[in-house]
Short mmCIF file of C-alpha atoms in Angstrom, two decimals:
data_model
loop_
_atom_site.label_atom_id
_atom_site.label_comp_id
_atom_site.label_asym_id
_atom_site.label_seq_id
_atom_site.Cartn_x
_atom_site.Cartn_y
_atom_site.Cartn_z
CA LEU A 1 64.93 -17.80 -92.04
CA LEU A 2 64.93 -21.20 -90.56
CA VAL A 3 66.39 -21.27 -87.03
CA LEU A 4 67.31 -24.64 -85.86
CA VAL A 5 66.97 -24.71 -82.11
CA GLN A 6 68.73 -27.71 -80.55
CA VAL A 7 66.79 -28.77 -77.47
CA HIS A 8 68.31 -31.17 -74.99
CA GLY A 9 66.33 -33.30 -72.70
CA GLN A 10 67.80 -34.90 -69.71
CA GLY A 11 67.34 -38.59 -68.90
CA GLY A 12 67.40 -40.22 -65.61
CA VAL A 13 65.35 -37.44 -63.86
CA LYS A 14 63.04 -38.61 -61.21
CA PHE A 15 59.96 -36.41 -60.98
CA GLN A 16 58.13 -36.41 -57.53
CA ASN A 17 55.22 -34.18 -56.30
CA TRP A 18 55.73 -32.16 -53.27
CA ALA A 19 54.08 -34.53 -50.82
CA LYS A 20 56.22 -37.27 -52.28
CA THR A 21 52.89 -39.33 -52.76
CA TYR A 22 53.33 -39.67 -56.45
CA GLY A 23 56.25 -39.73 -58.99
CA SER A 24 57.45 -40.94 -62.34
CA SER A 25 60.56 -41.25 -64.33
CA PRO A 26 60.03 -39.43 -67.58
CA GLU A 27 62.41 -40.69 -70.54
CA LEU A 28 63.41 -37.14 -71.26
CA TYR A 29 63.03 -33.94 -69.04
CA PHE A 30 63.18 -30.55 -70.64
CA GLN A 31 63.40 -26.95 -69.23
CA PRO A 32 62.68 -24.86 -72.23
CA THR A 33 63.53 -21.12 -72.53
CA SER A 34 61.50 -20.20 -75.59
CA VAL A 35 58.31 -20.99 -77.62
CA GLU A 36 60.71 -22.28 -80.36
CA GLU A 37 62.06 -24.84 -78.06
CA ILE A 38 58.77 -26.18 -76.98
CA ARG A 39 57.75 -26.44 -80.54
CA GLU A 40 60.75 -28.59 -81.25
CA ILE A 41 59.98 -30.85 -78.18
CA LEU A 42 56.43 -31.23 -79.52
CA ASP A 43 58.01 -32.07 -83.10
CA MET A 44 60.19 -34.67 -81.53
CA ALA A 45 57.40 -36.20 -79.62
CA ARG A 46 55.26 -36.48 -82.63
CA GLN A 47 58.11 -38.07 -84.73
CA ARG A 48 58.80 -40.59 -81.95
CA HIS A 49 55.15 -41.12 -80.82
CA LYS A 50 55.70 -39.87 -77.38
CA ARG A 51 53.50 -38.21 -74.93
CA VAL A 52 54.18 -34.90 -73.37
CA LYS A 53 53.27 -33.66 -69.89
CA VAL A 54 53.92 -30.11 -68.81
CA VAL A 55 54.57 -29.43 -65.15
CA GLY A 56 54.92 -26.36 -63.02
CA GLY A 57 55.65 -26.40 -59.17
CA GLY A 58 54.75 -30.16 -59.04
CA HIS A 59 52.49 -29.48 -56.08
CA SER A 60 49.37 -31.40 -57.08
CA PRO A 61 48.72 -34.16 -54.36
CA SER A 62 47.86 -36.64 -57.23
CA ASP A 63 49.40 -38.08 -60.40
CA ILE A 64 48.00 -35.45 -62.78
CA ALA A 65 51.57 -34.32 -63.83
CA CYS A 66 53.25 -37.79 -64.09
CA THR A 67 54.52 -39.31 -67.26
CA ASP A 68 57.11 -41.81 -68.37
CA ASP A 69 57.51 -40.13 -71.76
CA PHE A 70 58.48 -36.30 -72.22
CA MET A 71 58.27 -33.89 -69.33
CA ILE A 72 58.34 -30.15 -69.90
CA GLN A 73 59.09 -28.17 -66.81
CA MET A 74 58.26 -24.46 -67.31
CA GLY A 75 60.32 -22.85 -64.66
CA LYS A 76 62.56 -20.99 -66.96
CA MET A 77 59.67 -19.33 -68.68
CA ASN A 78 58.74 -17.07 -66.03
CA ARG A 79 58.81 -13.51 -66.92
CA VAL A 80 56.20 -10.80 -66.12
CA LEU A 81 55.37 -9.60 -69.93
CA LYS A 82 53.13 -6.63 -69.27
CA VAL A 83 51.39 -4.84 -66.62
CA ASP A 84 48.41 -2.82 -67.61
CA LYS A 85 47.83 -0.15 -64.79
CA GLU A 86 44.64 1.12 -66.37
CA LYS A 87 42.74 -2.27 -66.71
CA GLN A 88 44.69 -3.50 -63.47
CA GLN A 89 45.83 -6.64 -65.58
CA VAL A 90 48.98 -8.37 -65.65
CA THR A 91 50.25 -10.82 -68.47
CA VAL A 92 52.75 -13.43 -67.49
CA GLU A 93 54.68 -16.29 -68.86
CA ALA A 94 53.01 -19.74 -67.82
CA GLY A 95 56.01 -20.88 -65.70
CA ILE A 96 56.08 -17.95 -63.30
CA PHE A 97 55.44 -18.90 -59.69
CA LEU A 98 52.92 -17.04 -57.84
CA SER A 99 55.36 -16.24 -55.11
CA ASP A 100 57.31 -14.17 -57.50
CA LEU A 101 54.29 -12.63 -59.17
CA ASN A 102 53.00 -11.55 -55.87
CA VAL A 103 56.08 -9.63 -55.08
CA GLU A 104 56.22 -8.08 -58.68
CA LEU A 105 52.54 -6.95 -58.55
CA ASN A 106 53.09 -5.42 -55.24
CA LYS A 107 55.87 -3.11 -56.70
CA HIS A 108 53.14 -1.88 -59.12
CA GLY A 109 50.57 -1.39 -56.36
CA LEU A 110 48.45 -4.34 -57.49
CA ALA A 111 47.51 -7.80 -56.18
CA LEU A 112 45.56 -10.92 -56.94
CA ALA A 113 42.10 -10.69 -55.31
CA ASN A 114 42.46 -14.18 -54.11
CA LEU A 115 45.17 -16.85 -53.68
CA GLY A 116 45.45 -20.40 -52.50
CA ALA A 117 47.46 -21.36 -49.46
CA ILE A 118 50.68 -21.99 -51.40
CA SER A 119 52.43 -19.68 -53.83
CA GLU A 120 55.24 -22.11 -54.86
CA VAL A 121 52.98 -22.96 -57.80
CA SER A 122 53.20 -21.87 -61.57
CA ALA A 123 50.51 -19.50 -63.12
CA ALA A 124 49.48 -22.16 -65.71
CA GLY A 125 49.31 -25.01 -63.08
CA VAL A 126 47.04 -23.01 -60.81
CA ILE A 127 44.47 -22.45 -63.38
CA GLY A 128 44.88 -25.90 -64.87
CA THR A 129 43.84 -27.68 -61.78
CA GLY A 130 41.29 -25.21 -60.55
CA THR A 131 43.03 -24.07 -57.53
CA HIS A 132 40.80 -22.05 -55.06
CA ASN A 133 40.78 -20.25 -51.73
CA THR A 134 37.86 -19.06 -49.84
CA GLY A 135 35.32 -16.22 -50.05
CA ILE A 136 31.63 -16.50 -51.33
CA LYS A 137 32.14 -13.24 -53.38
CA HIS A 138 35.26 -14.77 -54.97
CA GLY A 139 35.43 -17.41 -57.59
CA ILE A 140 38.14 -20.00 -57.92
CA ILE A 141 41.50 -18.67 -59.35
CA PRO A 142 40.63 -19.57 -63.05
CA THR A 143 37.93 -16.90 -62.79
CA GLN A 144 40.60 -14.26 -62.52
CA VAL A 145 41.79 -15.20 -65.93
CA ARG A 146 41.14 -12.71 -68.67
CA ALA A 147 43.14 -14.14 -71.62
CA LEU A 148 45.74 -16.85 -72.38
CA THR A 149 47.85 -18.12 -75.33
CA LEU A 150 48.04 -21.81 -76.03
CA LEU A 151 50.46 -23.78 -78.12
CA THR A 152 48.51 -26.68 -79.61
CA ALA A 153 49.80 -30.31 -80.37
CA SER A 154 50.13 -29.18 -84.03
CA GLY A 155 52.40 -26.24 -83.23
CA GLU A 156 49.95 -23.53 -83.83
CA ILE A 157 49.57 -20.65 -81.25
CA LEU A 158 46.02 -19.71 -80.29
CA GLU A 159 44.98 -16.44 -78.56
CA CYS A 160 42.07 -17.08 -76.35
CA SER A 161 39.82 -14.64 -74.37
CA GLU A 162 36.11 -13.84 -73.84
CA SER A 163 36.14 -12.38 -77.41
CA ILE A 164 38.56 -14.70 -79.26
CA ASN A 165 38.28 -18.47 -79.35
CA GLN A 166 35.75 -18.35 -76.65
CA ASP A 167 35.13 -22.10 -76.49
CA ILE A 168 38.85 -22.77 -76.05
CA PHE A 169 38.96 -20.08 -73.64
CA GLN A 170 36.20 -21.57 -71.36
CA ALA A 171 38.04 -24.92 -71.74
CA ALA A 172 41.50 -23.60 -71.11
CA ARG A 173 40.74 -21.58 -68.00
CA LEU A 174 40.74 -24.96 -66.30
CA HIS A 175 42.75 -27.01 -68.74
CA LEU A 176 43.89 -30.02 -66.93
CA GLY A 177 47.12 -29.85 -68.94
CA CYS A 178 45.44 -31.72 -71.75
CA LEU A 179 44.71 -29.02 -74.36
CA GLY A 180 48.28 -27.99 -75.30
CA VAL A 181 51.02 -25.91 -73.66
CA VAL A 182 49.75 -22.74 -72.02
CA LEU A 183 52.37 -20.07 -72.84
CA THR A 184 51.05 -16.94 -71.27
CA VAL A 185 48.20 -16.06 -68.80
CA THR A 186 46.62 -12.60 -68.34
CA PHE A 187 45.14 -12.17 -64.80
CA GLN A 188 42.58 -9.57 -63.57
CA CYS A 189 44.13 -7.90 -60.56
CA VAL A 190 42.95 -5.46 -57.89
CA PRO A 191 44.73 -2.62 -56.10
CA GLN A 192 47.05 -3.91 -53.45
CA PHE A 193 45.58 -4.34 -50.10
CA HIS A 194 46.31 -5.41 -46.56
CA LEU A 195 44.23 -8.08 -44.72
CA HIS A 196 43.26 -8.18 -41.13
CA GLU A 197 43.04 -11.83 -39.98
CA VAL A 198 41.10 -12.87 -36.91
CA THR A 199 41.10 -16.49 -35.59
CA PHE A 200 38.85 -17.46 -32.80
CA PRO A 201 37.47 -20.68 -31.31
CA SER A 202 33.85 -21.94 -31.90
CA THR A 203 31.99 -25.16 -32.13
CA LEU A 204 30.78 -27.08 -35.23
CA THR A 205 27.18 -26.64 -34.12
CA GLU A 206 27.47 -22.87 -33.71
CA VAL A 207 29.13 -22.29 -37.20
CA LEU A 208 26.74 -24.57 -39.04
CA ASP A 209 23.75 -23.08 -37.50
CA HIS A 210 24.86 -19.48 -38.16
CA LEU A 211 26.64 -20.11 -41.52
CA ASP A 212 24.82 -17.39 -43.42
CA ASP A 213 26.00 -14.75 -40.56
CA HIS A 214 29.64 -15.75 -40.93
CA LEU A 215 29.59 -15.60 -44.70
CA LYS A 216 28.06 -12.03 -44.54
CA ARG A 217 30.46 -11.05 -41.72
CA SER A 218 33.80 -11.77 -43.28
CA GLN A 219 34.80 -11.64 -46.99
CA TYR A 220 37.29 -14.52 -46.81
CA PHE A 221 35.65 -16.69 -44.17
CA ARG A 222 36.73 -20.28 -43.60
CA PHE A 223 36.78 -22.60 -40.63
CA LEU A 224 38.91 -25.62 -39.35
CA TRP A 225 37.08 -28.49 -37.83
CA PHE A 226 38.89 -30.95 -35.50
CA PRO A 227 37.32 -34.29 -36.16
CA HIS A 228 36.25 -36.48 -33.23
CA SER A 229 35.31 -33.28 -31.38
CA GLU A 230 32.95 -30.27 -31.70
CA ASN A 231 35.96 -27.93 -31.75
CA VAL A 232 36.22 -25.40 -34.64
CA SER A 233 38.74 -22.58 -35.33
CA VAL A 234 37.00 -19.86 -37.33
CA ILE A 235 39.15 -17.59 -39.53
CA TYR A 236 38.11 -14.19 -40.86
CA GLN A 237 40.13 -12.34 -43.25
CA ASP A 238 39.12 -8.88 -44.35
CA PRO A 239 40.65 -6.02 -46.28
CA THR A 240 41.77 -3.17 -43.87
CA THR A 241 43.23 0.29 -44.30
CA LYS A 242 45.34 -0.32 -41.09
CA ALA A 243 48.77 -1.39 -42.18
CA GLY A 244 50.55 -4.09 -40.27
CA PRO A 245 54.35 -4.37 -39.80
CA THR A 246 55.93 -3.36 -43.04
CA GLY A 247 58.32 -5.44 -44.99
CA LEU A 248 58.93 -9.14 -44.13
CA HIS A 249 57.58 -11.00 -41.20
CA PRO A 250 58.99 -9.87 -38.01
CA PRO A 251 61.83 -12.22 -37.04
CA LEU A 252 60.50 -15.24 -35.28
CA SER A 253 61.08 -14.87 -31.60
CA SER A 254 62.34 -17.94 -29.95
CA ALA A 255 59.00 -18.40 -28.03
CA SER A 256 57.04 -18.35 -31.41
CA TRP A 257 59.49 -20.65 -32.77
CA LEU A 258 59.11 -23.06 -29.84
CA TRP A 259 55.33 -23.00 -30.32
CA ASP A 260 55.37 -23.15 -34.11
CA TYR A 261 57.91 -25.72 -34.63
CA ALA A 262 58.87 -27.56 -31.46
CA VAL A 263 55.32 -28.13 -30.53
CA GLY A 264 53.24 -27.38 -33.61
CA TYR A 265 55.49 -29.59 -35.92
CA TYR A 266 57.89 -31.80 -34.17
CA LEU A 267 55.68 -32.92 -31.34
CA LEU A 268 52.73 -33.30 -33.53
CA GLU A 269 54.62 -35.45 -36.09
CA PHE A 270 55.95 -37.72 -33.24
CA LEU A 271 52.41 -38.14 -31.75
CA LEU A 272 50.87 -38.91 -35.10
CA TRP A 273 53.62 -41.41 -35.68
CA ILE A 274 52.78 -43.16 -32.36
CA SER A 275 49.14 -43.02 -33.19
CA THR A 276 49.69 -45.32 -36.18
CA PHE A 277 50.25 -48.04 -33.53
CA MET A 278 47.28 -46.75 -31.45
CA PRO A 279 44.62 -45.21 -33.58
CA THR A 280 42.65 -44.22 -30.65
CA LEU A 281 45.22 -41.59 -29.87
CA VAL A 282 44.01 -39.42 -32.92
CA CYS A 283 40.92 -38.22 -31.16
CA TRP A 284 43.10 -37.15 -28.09
CA ILE A 285 45.77 -35.58 -30.33
CA ASN A 286 43.19 -33.49 -32.16
CA ARG A 287 41.62 -32.12 -29.00
CA PHE A 288 45.03 -31.46 -27.25
CA PHE A 289 46.25 -29.48 -30.32
CA PHE A 290 43.16 -27.52 -30.49
CA TRP A 291 43.42 -26.57 -26.85
CA LEU A 292 47.22 -25.94 -27.29
CA LEU A 293 47.27 -23.88 -30.47
CA PHE A 294 43.67 -22.83 -31.51
CA SER A 295 41.64 -22.05 -28.37
CA SER A 296 42.42 -18.35 -28.08
CA ARG A 297 41.73 -15.48 -30.24
CA VAL A 298 44.68 -14.19 -32.45
CA GLU A 299 44.77 -11.30 -34.76
CA ASN A 300 47.24 -10.44 -37.40
CA ILE A 301 47.62 -7.78 -40.19
CA ALA A 302 49.86 -8.09 -43.25
CA ILE A 303 49.94 -7.49 -47.00
CA SER A 304 47.34 -9.71 -48.71
CA TYR A 305 49.34 -12.61 -50.05
CA LYS A 306 51.17 -13.07 -46.68
CA ILE A 307 47.96 -13.85 -45.00
CA PHE A 308 46.45 -15.91 -47.80
CA ASN A 309 49.67 -18.05 -47.89
CA TYR A 310 50.40 -20.28 -44.97
CA GLU A 311 52.78 -23.21 -44.57
CA CYS A 312 51.50 -26.69 -45.37
CA ARG A 313 54.26 -28.12 -43.07
CA PHE A 314 53.57 -31.89 -43.49
CA LYS A 315 53.70 -34.30 -46.28
CA GLN A 316 50.09 -35.40 -46.61
CA HIS A 317 47.37 -37.19 -48.43
CA VAL A 318 44.45 -34.97 -49.37
CA GLN A 319 40.87 -34.98 -50.61
CA ASP A 320 38.98 -31.77 -51.41
CA TRP A 321 35.53 -31.95 -52.81
CA ALA A 322 33.06 -28.98 -53.70
CA ILE A 323 29.41 -29.48 -52.82
CA PRO A 324 26.59 -27.02 -53.45
CA ILE A 325 26.70 -24.55 -50.56
CA GLU A 326 23.20 -25.40 -49.14
CA LYS A 327 24.48 -28.88 -48.45
CA THR A 328 27.27 -27.78 -46.14
CA LYS A 329 25.69 -28.60 -42.70
CA GLU A 330 24.18 -31.90 -43.78
CA ALA A 331 27.39 -33.22 -45.35
CA LEU A 332 29.46 -32.20 -42.25
CA LEU A 333 27.16 -33.63 -39.79
CA GLU A 334 27.04 -36.82 -41.78
CA LEU A 335 30.80 -36.93 -41.79
CA LYS A 336 30.88 -36.33 -38.02
CA ALA A 337 28.43 -39.05 -37.37
CA ALA A 338 30.32 -41.46 -39.62
CA LEU A 339 33.38 -40.94 -37.45
CA GLU A 340 31.53 -41.18 -34.27
CA ASN A 341 29.67 -44.55 -35.38
CA ASN A 342 32.83 -46.15 -36.57
CA PRO A 343 35.61 -46.38 -33.92
CA LYS A 344 37.85 -47.74 -36.67
CA LEU A 345 37.74 -44.69 -38.62
CA VAL A 346 40.31 -41.86 -37.64
CA ALA A 347 40.60 -38.52 -39.16
CA HIS A 348 43.63 -36.21 -38.70
CA TYR A 349 42.95 -32.52 -38.03
CA PRO A 350 41.87 -30.16 -39.50
CA VAL A 351 38.96 -30.58 -41.89
CA GLU A 352 39.21 -27.30 -43.67
CA VAL A 353 35.99 -25.84 -44.84
CA ARG A 354 36.06 -23.09 -47.60
CA PHE A 355 33.50 -21.35 -49.77
CA ALA A 356 33.62 -20.16 -53.48
CA ARG A 357 31.17 -18.32 -55.76
CA GLY A 358 29.71 -20.18 -58.75
CA ASP A 359 31.12 -19.56 -62.10
CA GLY A 360 30.88 -20.50 -65.74
CA VAL A 361 34.26 -22.30 -66.27
CA TRP A 362 33.39 -25.68 -67.78
CA LEU A 363 35.23 -27.98 -65.49
CA SER A 364 35.10 -25.81 -62.41
CA PRO A 365 33.88 -27.72 -59.33
CA CYS A 366 31.96 -24.50 -58.82
CA PHE A 367 30.28 -24.69 -62.30
CA GLN A 368 26.87 -22.76 -61.97
CA GLN A 369 26.61 -23.10 -58.20
CA ASP A 370 27.96 -21.48 -55.16
CA SER A 371 30.00 -24.14 -53.38
CA CYS A 372 31.46 -25.21 -50.10
CA TYR A 373 34.83 -27.12 -50.29
CA VAL A 374 35.49 -29.70 -47.74
CA ASN A 375 39.19 -30.55 -47.48
CA ILE A 376 40.35 -33.69 -45.57
CA ILE A 377 43.96 -34.71 -44.90
CA MET A 378 45.87 -37.63 -43.61
CA TYR A 379 49.39 -36.75 -42.65
CA ARG A 380 52.46 -38.96 -43.27
CA PRO A 381 54.58 -38.78 -40.11
CA TYR A 382 58.21 -39.27 -41.00
CA GLY A 383 56.94 -40.39 -44.53
CA LYS A 384 54.95 -43.20 -43.07
CA ASN A 385 51.57 -43.93 -44.72
CA VAL A 386 48.67 -44.00 -42.17
CA PRO A 387 45.78 -46.19 -43.14
CA ARG A 388 43.15 -43.96 -44.72
CA LEU A 389 41.07 -46.02 -47.03
CA ASN A 390 38.03 -46.26 -44.94
CA TYR A 391 37.91 -42.63 -44.24
CA TRP A 392 38.70 -41.72 -47.85
CA LEU A 393 35.74 -43.90 -49.17
CA THR A 394 33.22 -42.84 -46.48
CA TYR A 395 34.07 -39.11 -47.22
CA GLU A 396 33.81 -39.64 -50.96
CA GLY A 397 30.43 -41.44 -50.33
CA ILE A 398 29.08 -38.49 -48.55
CA MET A 399 30.52 -35.98 -51.04
CA LYS A 400 29.05 -37.86 -53.92
CA LYS A 401 25.54 -38.28 -52.27
CA HIS A 402 25.30 -34.46 -51.96
CA GLY A 403 26.27 -33.61 -55.60
CA GLY A 404 29.98 -33.08 -54.93
CA ARG A 405 32.67 -32.60 -57.42
CA PRO A 406 36.38 -33.40 -56.64
CA HIS A 407 39.26 -30.94 -56.90
CA TRP A 408 41.17 -31.83 -60.00
CA ALA A 409 44.71 -31.78 -58.42
CA LYS A 410 43.76 -33.98 -55.48
CA ALA A 411 43.35 -37.66 -55.30
CA HIS A 412 39.99 -39.15 -56.02
CA SER A 413 38.53 -42.16 -57.65
CA CYS A 414 36.22 -40.74 -60.05
CA THR A 415 36.11 -41.83 -63.78
CA ARG A 416 34.47 -40.43 -66.92
CA LYS A 417 31.09 -41.84 -65.99
CA ASP A 418 31.06 -39.76 -62.90
CA PHE A 419 32.30 -36.52 -64.54
CA GLU A 420 29.62 -36.87 -67.20
CA LYS A 421 26.99 -36.72 -64.55
CA MET A 422 28.90 -33.94 -62.52
CA TYR A 423 29.67 -31.62 -65.30
CA PRO A 424 26.86 -30.39 -67.66
CA ALA A 425 29.70 -29.07 -69.97
CA PHE A 426 31.81 -32.05 -69.95
CA PRO A 427 30.99 -33.06 -73.55
CA LYS A 428 31.84 -29.55 -74.70
CA PHE A 429 35.21 -29.89 -72.97
CA CYS A 430 35.87 -33.23 -74.59
CA SER A 431 35.07 -32.03 -78.05
CA VAL A 432 37.59 -29.01 -77.72
CA ARG A 433 40.20 -31.43 -76.34
CA GLU A 434 39.63 -33.85 -79.16
CA LYS A 435 39.93 -31.09 -81.76
CA LEU A 436 43.11 -29.56 -80.23
CA ASP A 437 44.83 -32.91 -79.37
CA PRO A 438 43.50 -35.54 -81.62
CA THR A 439 46.26 -37.99 -80.96
CA GLY A 440 46.22 -37.60 -77.24
CA MET A 441 49.80 -36.25 -77.14
CA PHE A 442 49.00 -34.50 -73.67
CA LEU A 443 47.22 -37.40 -72.03
CA ASN A 444 48.72 -39.47 -69.23
CA ALA A 445 47.28 -42.36 -66.96
CA TYR A 446 45.31 -39.82 -64.76
CA LEU A 447 43.68 -38.26 -67.67
CA GLU A 448 42.83 -41.44 -69.38
CA LYS A 449 40.56 -42.21 -66.37
CA VAL A 450 38.99 -38.80 -66.91
CA PHE A 451 38.28 -39.11 -70.67
CA TYR A 452 37.95 -42.92 -71.20
#
């Protein structure tokens, strides 16, 4: 029986990423509710010679999801399809937000072993860009994927896993949105757990000199460095059997609201705005806020995902490269020296330093090497752009020199030549992509720089 599904795309929708740093105006915007509808959209795109971009939460701080042709937003395909208690695996539709998945898994006594800072992101988007958190025993989030299904440009559905369509699986675990439409994802989970978080002040010298100790001492260790100073905030997160307050966060007391928002947000935004006229203020702001908010020891216990997730309060420009872990000290000291030797360079706090285990995912920034991610930001106080080009280029130069690879979702200036050098499996990925999408239906301006 031939079922005709009428799909309707909306015109006039303006797409913007979360940070409002990139946007586009797709000719038609779709929110499909079934595989049949997606097939129809791809058919229509083929007939009209249009390109297609699939988008989840729109969180990527780059133009990786932008298109002027057809955009498919997967938010309505967001069900949990299967929970396998025995294998501790969950299969979900690609559009589910991790924030919903976390709650759902919790009901089944399960959890994801590692999560990024934000959960308002879709399952397929998180793996497509190589989202990561920290923990030297933990890989980036795509390493938690055990299987997925992919709808290709020709309308065929492929089941992919370690045992079926292995090559496509290795490519699709970090797919950049260019292989087809991911329909379902199966994640490996772990039994639900609580995390005990301890935050304490230190110095850059101390942390870099004793990096191995820190990595051994805490399962999810990361640190925040406050540029233009030696100040560091060390964060240890470790599974614990002690349960914290149950249920939701305790209601914010007015005192903690005052600190978190009045000071941590509004005052900071105002001061950063003023610093756009007086750049020398930044180094004072970084020190002042470290003293104000990060100079004492703080402990917290909660269910794992509430500790992994934290608010990225400001709209911001971001870069985040992974370098081989043994280069951590050298690269950070070089960045510090560059800021000290060039008074014109200003850097907002924090530089967030995280660690991830090496893996075999073809386009993973951690491909075949344990890595250190160095994440730099420039905030946009009241939406105003702060000059960042010099800082950006200095940072990229240091990262490249030390064998770095950029985070796929974040702004970078790399092209195909760079990626061919960085990724031993790049040609393999390209051949899978060309096989699955010979006409380039799933490309856009961002991806053209990657592949051409």
